[in-house]
mmCIF file of C-alpha atoms in Angstrom:
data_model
loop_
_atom_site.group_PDB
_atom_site.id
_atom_site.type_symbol
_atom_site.label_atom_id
_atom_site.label_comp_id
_atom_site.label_asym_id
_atom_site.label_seq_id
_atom_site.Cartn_x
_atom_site.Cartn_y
_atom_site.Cartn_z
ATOM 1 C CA UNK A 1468 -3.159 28.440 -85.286
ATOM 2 C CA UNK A 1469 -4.575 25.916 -82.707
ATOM 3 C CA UNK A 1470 -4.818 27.553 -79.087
ATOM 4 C CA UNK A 1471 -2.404 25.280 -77.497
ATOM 5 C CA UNK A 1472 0.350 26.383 -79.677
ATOM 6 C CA UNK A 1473 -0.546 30.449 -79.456
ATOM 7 C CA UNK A 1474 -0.368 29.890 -75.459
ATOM 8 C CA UNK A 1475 2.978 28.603 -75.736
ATOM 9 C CA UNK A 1476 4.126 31.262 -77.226
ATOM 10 C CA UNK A 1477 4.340 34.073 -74.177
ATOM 11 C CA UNK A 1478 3.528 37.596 -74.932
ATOM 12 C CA UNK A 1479 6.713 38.575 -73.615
ATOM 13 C CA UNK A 1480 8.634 36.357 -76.047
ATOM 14 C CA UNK A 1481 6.645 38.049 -78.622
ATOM 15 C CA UNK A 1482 7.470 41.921 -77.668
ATOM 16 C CA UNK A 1483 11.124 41.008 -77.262
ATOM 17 C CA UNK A 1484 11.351 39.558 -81.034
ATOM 18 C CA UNK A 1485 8.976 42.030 -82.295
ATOM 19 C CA UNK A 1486 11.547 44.748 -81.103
ATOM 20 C CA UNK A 1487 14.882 43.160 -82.026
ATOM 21 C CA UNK A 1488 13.271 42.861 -85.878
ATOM 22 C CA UNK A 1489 12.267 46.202 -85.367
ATOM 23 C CA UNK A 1490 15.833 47.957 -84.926
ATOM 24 C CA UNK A 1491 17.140 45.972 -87.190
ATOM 25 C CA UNK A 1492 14.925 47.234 -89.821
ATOM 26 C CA UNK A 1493 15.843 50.521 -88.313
ATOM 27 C CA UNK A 1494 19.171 49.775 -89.284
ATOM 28 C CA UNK A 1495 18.645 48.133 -92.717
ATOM 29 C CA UNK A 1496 16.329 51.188 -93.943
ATOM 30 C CA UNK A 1497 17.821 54.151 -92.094
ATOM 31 C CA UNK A 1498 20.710 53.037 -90.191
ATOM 32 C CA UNK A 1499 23.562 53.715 -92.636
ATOM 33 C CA UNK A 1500 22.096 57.311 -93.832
ATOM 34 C CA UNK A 1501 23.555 59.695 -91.827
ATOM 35 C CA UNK A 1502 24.427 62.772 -94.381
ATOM 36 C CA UNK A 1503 22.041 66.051 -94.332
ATOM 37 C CA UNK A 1504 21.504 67.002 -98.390
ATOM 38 C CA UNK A 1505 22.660 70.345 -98.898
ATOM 39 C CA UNK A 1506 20.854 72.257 -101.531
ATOM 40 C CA UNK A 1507 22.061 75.341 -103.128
ATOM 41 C CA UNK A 1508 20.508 77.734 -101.217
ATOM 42 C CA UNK A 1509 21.777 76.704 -98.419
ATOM 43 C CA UNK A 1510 19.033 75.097 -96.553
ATOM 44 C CA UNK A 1511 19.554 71.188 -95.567
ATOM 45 C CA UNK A 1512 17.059 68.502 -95.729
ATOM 46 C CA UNK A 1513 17.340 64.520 -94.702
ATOM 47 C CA UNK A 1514 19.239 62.230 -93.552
ATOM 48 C CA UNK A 1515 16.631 60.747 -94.947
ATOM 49 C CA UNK A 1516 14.674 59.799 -97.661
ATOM 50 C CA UNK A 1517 10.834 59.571 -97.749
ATOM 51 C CA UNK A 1518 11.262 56.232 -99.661
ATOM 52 C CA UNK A 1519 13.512 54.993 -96.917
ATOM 53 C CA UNK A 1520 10.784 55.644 -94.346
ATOM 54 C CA UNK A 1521 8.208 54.223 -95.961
ATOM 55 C CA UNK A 1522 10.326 51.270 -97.078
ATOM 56 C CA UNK A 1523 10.734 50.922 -93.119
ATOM 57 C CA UNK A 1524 6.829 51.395 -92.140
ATOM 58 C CA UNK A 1525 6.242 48.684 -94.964
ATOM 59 C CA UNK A 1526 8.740 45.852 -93.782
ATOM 60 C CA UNK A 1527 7.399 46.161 -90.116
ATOM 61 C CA UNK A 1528 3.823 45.872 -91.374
ATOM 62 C CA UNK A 1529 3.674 41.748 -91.801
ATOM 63 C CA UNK A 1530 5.644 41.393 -88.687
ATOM 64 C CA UNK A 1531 2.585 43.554 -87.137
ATOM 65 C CA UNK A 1532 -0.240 41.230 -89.039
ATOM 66 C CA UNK A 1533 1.506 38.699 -87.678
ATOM 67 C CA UNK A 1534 1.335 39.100 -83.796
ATOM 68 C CA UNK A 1535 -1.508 40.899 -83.884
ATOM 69 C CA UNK A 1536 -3.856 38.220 -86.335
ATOM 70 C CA UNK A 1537 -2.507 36.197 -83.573
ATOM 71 C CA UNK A 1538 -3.912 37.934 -81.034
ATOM 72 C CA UNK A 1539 -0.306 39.589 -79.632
ATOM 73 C CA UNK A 1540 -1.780 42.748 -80.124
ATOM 74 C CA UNK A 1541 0.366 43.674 -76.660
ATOM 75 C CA UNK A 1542 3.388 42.285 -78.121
ATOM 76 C CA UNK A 1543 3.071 43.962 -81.637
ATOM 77 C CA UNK A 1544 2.511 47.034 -80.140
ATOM 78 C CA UNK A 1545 5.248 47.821 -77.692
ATOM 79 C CA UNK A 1546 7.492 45.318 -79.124
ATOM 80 C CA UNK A 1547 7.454 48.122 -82.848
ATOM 81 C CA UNK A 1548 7.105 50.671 -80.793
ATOM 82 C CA UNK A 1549 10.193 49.800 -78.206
ATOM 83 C CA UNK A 1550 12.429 48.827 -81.314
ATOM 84 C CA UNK A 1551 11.533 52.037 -83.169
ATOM 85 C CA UNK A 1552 12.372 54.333 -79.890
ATOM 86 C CA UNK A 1553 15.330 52.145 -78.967
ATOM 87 C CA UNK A 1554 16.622 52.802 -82.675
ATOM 88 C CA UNK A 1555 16.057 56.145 -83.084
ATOM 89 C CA UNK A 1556 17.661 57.100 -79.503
ATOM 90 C CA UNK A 1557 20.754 55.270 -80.790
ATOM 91 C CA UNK A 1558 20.983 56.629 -84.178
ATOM 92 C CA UNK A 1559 20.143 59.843 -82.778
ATOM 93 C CA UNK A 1560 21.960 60.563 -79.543
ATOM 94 C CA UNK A 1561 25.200 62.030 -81.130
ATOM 95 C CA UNK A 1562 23.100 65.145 -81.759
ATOM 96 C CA UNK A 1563 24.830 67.921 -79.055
ATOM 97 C CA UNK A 1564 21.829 69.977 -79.275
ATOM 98 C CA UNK A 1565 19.843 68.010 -77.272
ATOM 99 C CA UNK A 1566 16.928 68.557 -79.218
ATOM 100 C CA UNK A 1567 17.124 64.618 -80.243
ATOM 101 C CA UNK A 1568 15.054 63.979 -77.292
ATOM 102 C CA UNK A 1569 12.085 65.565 -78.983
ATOM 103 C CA UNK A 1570 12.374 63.957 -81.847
ATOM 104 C CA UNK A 1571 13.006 60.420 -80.247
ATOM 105 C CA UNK A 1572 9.367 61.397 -78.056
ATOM 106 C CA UNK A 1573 7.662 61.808 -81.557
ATOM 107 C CA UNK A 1574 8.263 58.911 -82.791
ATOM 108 C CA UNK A 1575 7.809 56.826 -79.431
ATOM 109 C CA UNK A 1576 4.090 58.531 -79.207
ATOM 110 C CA UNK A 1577 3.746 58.267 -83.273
ATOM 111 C CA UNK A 1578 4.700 54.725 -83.537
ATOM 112 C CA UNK A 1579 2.463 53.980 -79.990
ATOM 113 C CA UNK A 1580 -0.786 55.645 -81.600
ATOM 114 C CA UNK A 1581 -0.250 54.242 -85.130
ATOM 115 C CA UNK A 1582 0.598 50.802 -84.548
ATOM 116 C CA UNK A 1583 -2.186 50.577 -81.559
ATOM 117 C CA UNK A 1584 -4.542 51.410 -84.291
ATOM 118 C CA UNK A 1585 -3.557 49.273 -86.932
ATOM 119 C CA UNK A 1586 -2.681 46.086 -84.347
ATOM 120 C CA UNK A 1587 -6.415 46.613 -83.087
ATOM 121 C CA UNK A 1588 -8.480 47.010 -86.617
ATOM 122 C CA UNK A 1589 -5.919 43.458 -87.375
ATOM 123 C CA UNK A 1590 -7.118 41.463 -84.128
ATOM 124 C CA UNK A 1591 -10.645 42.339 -84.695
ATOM 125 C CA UNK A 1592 -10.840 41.537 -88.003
ATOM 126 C CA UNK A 1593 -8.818 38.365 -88.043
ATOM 127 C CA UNK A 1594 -10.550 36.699 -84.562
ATOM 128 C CA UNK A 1595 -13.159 34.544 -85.532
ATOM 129 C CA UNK A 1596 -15.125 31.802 -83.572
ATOM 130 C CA UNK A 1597 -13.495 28.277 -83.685
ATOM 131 C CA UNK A 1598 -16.169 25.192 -84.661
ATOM 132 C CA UNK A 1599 -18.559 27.136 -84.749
ATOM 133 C CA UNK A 1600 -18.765 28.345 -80.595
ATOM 134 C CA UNK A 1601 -18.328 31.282 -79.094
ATOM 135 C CA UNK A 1602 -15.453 33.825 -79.994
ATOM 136 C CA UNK A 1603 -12.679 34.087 -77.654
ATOM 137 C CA UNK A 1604 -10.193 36.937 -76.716
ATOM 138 C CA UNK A 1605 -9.833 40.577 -75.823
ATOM 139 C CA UNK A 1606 -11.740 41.887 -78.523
ATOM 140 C CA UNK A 1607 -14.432 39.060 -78.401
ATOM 141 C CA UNK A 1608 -17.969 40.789 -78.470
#
């Protein structure tokens, strides 16, 4: 991508498309599951489904390559990360225990950490010098 066309992108463009994709993934993968499983002694597990999760973690993945082999790495990261807290606050607020708050904290600080750490191994492996000069960037050595 030629570096007139990547500035005209803003990064704030990028975090606010990052995170609408992002809840609607939510949505797609984990949205509509809203039943515990009951098993038969008693104890409940869910709403959902490990394959649902990881279904979820590997749709957002190429939108994450993308901004970050871009060098968004700003924008991938708090634009997943806002979309996944935003999602999970909804889907989770009916909860009159309270205790969704914790678990919409866990996933703010689990989806910060792990797509901070994937966005960054992405930028630095994907930013290479152009014609042969000097590399350019936040992660240019």
């Amino acid at each position: 991508m030629s570096k007139e066309l990547r500035n005209a992108v803003p990064q704030p463009l990028v975090t606010l498309v990052l995170a609408g994709l992002t809840m609607a993934l939510w949505a797609a993968w984990l949205g509509w599951d809203q039943l515990r499983d009951e098993h038969p002694d008693g104890s409940t597990t869910g709403p959902y489904e490990a394959w649902q999760v990881i279904g979820l973690v590997v749709t957002l993945l190429p939108l994450v390559y993308w901004a970050a082999s871009r060098q968004y790495v700003v924008g991938a990261v708090l634009g997943t990360t806002v979309g996944l807290t935003v999602a999970a606050y909804y889907d989770w607020s009916d909860d009159a225990s309270g205790l969704f708050v914790i678990g919409v904290g866990m996933v703010m600080v689990g989806s910060l950490v792990a797509t901070s750490i994937v966005a960054l191994l992405i930028a630095s492996t994907k930013h290479k010098p152009v014609d042969g000069g000097p590399a350019h960037g936040p992660l240019a050595s």
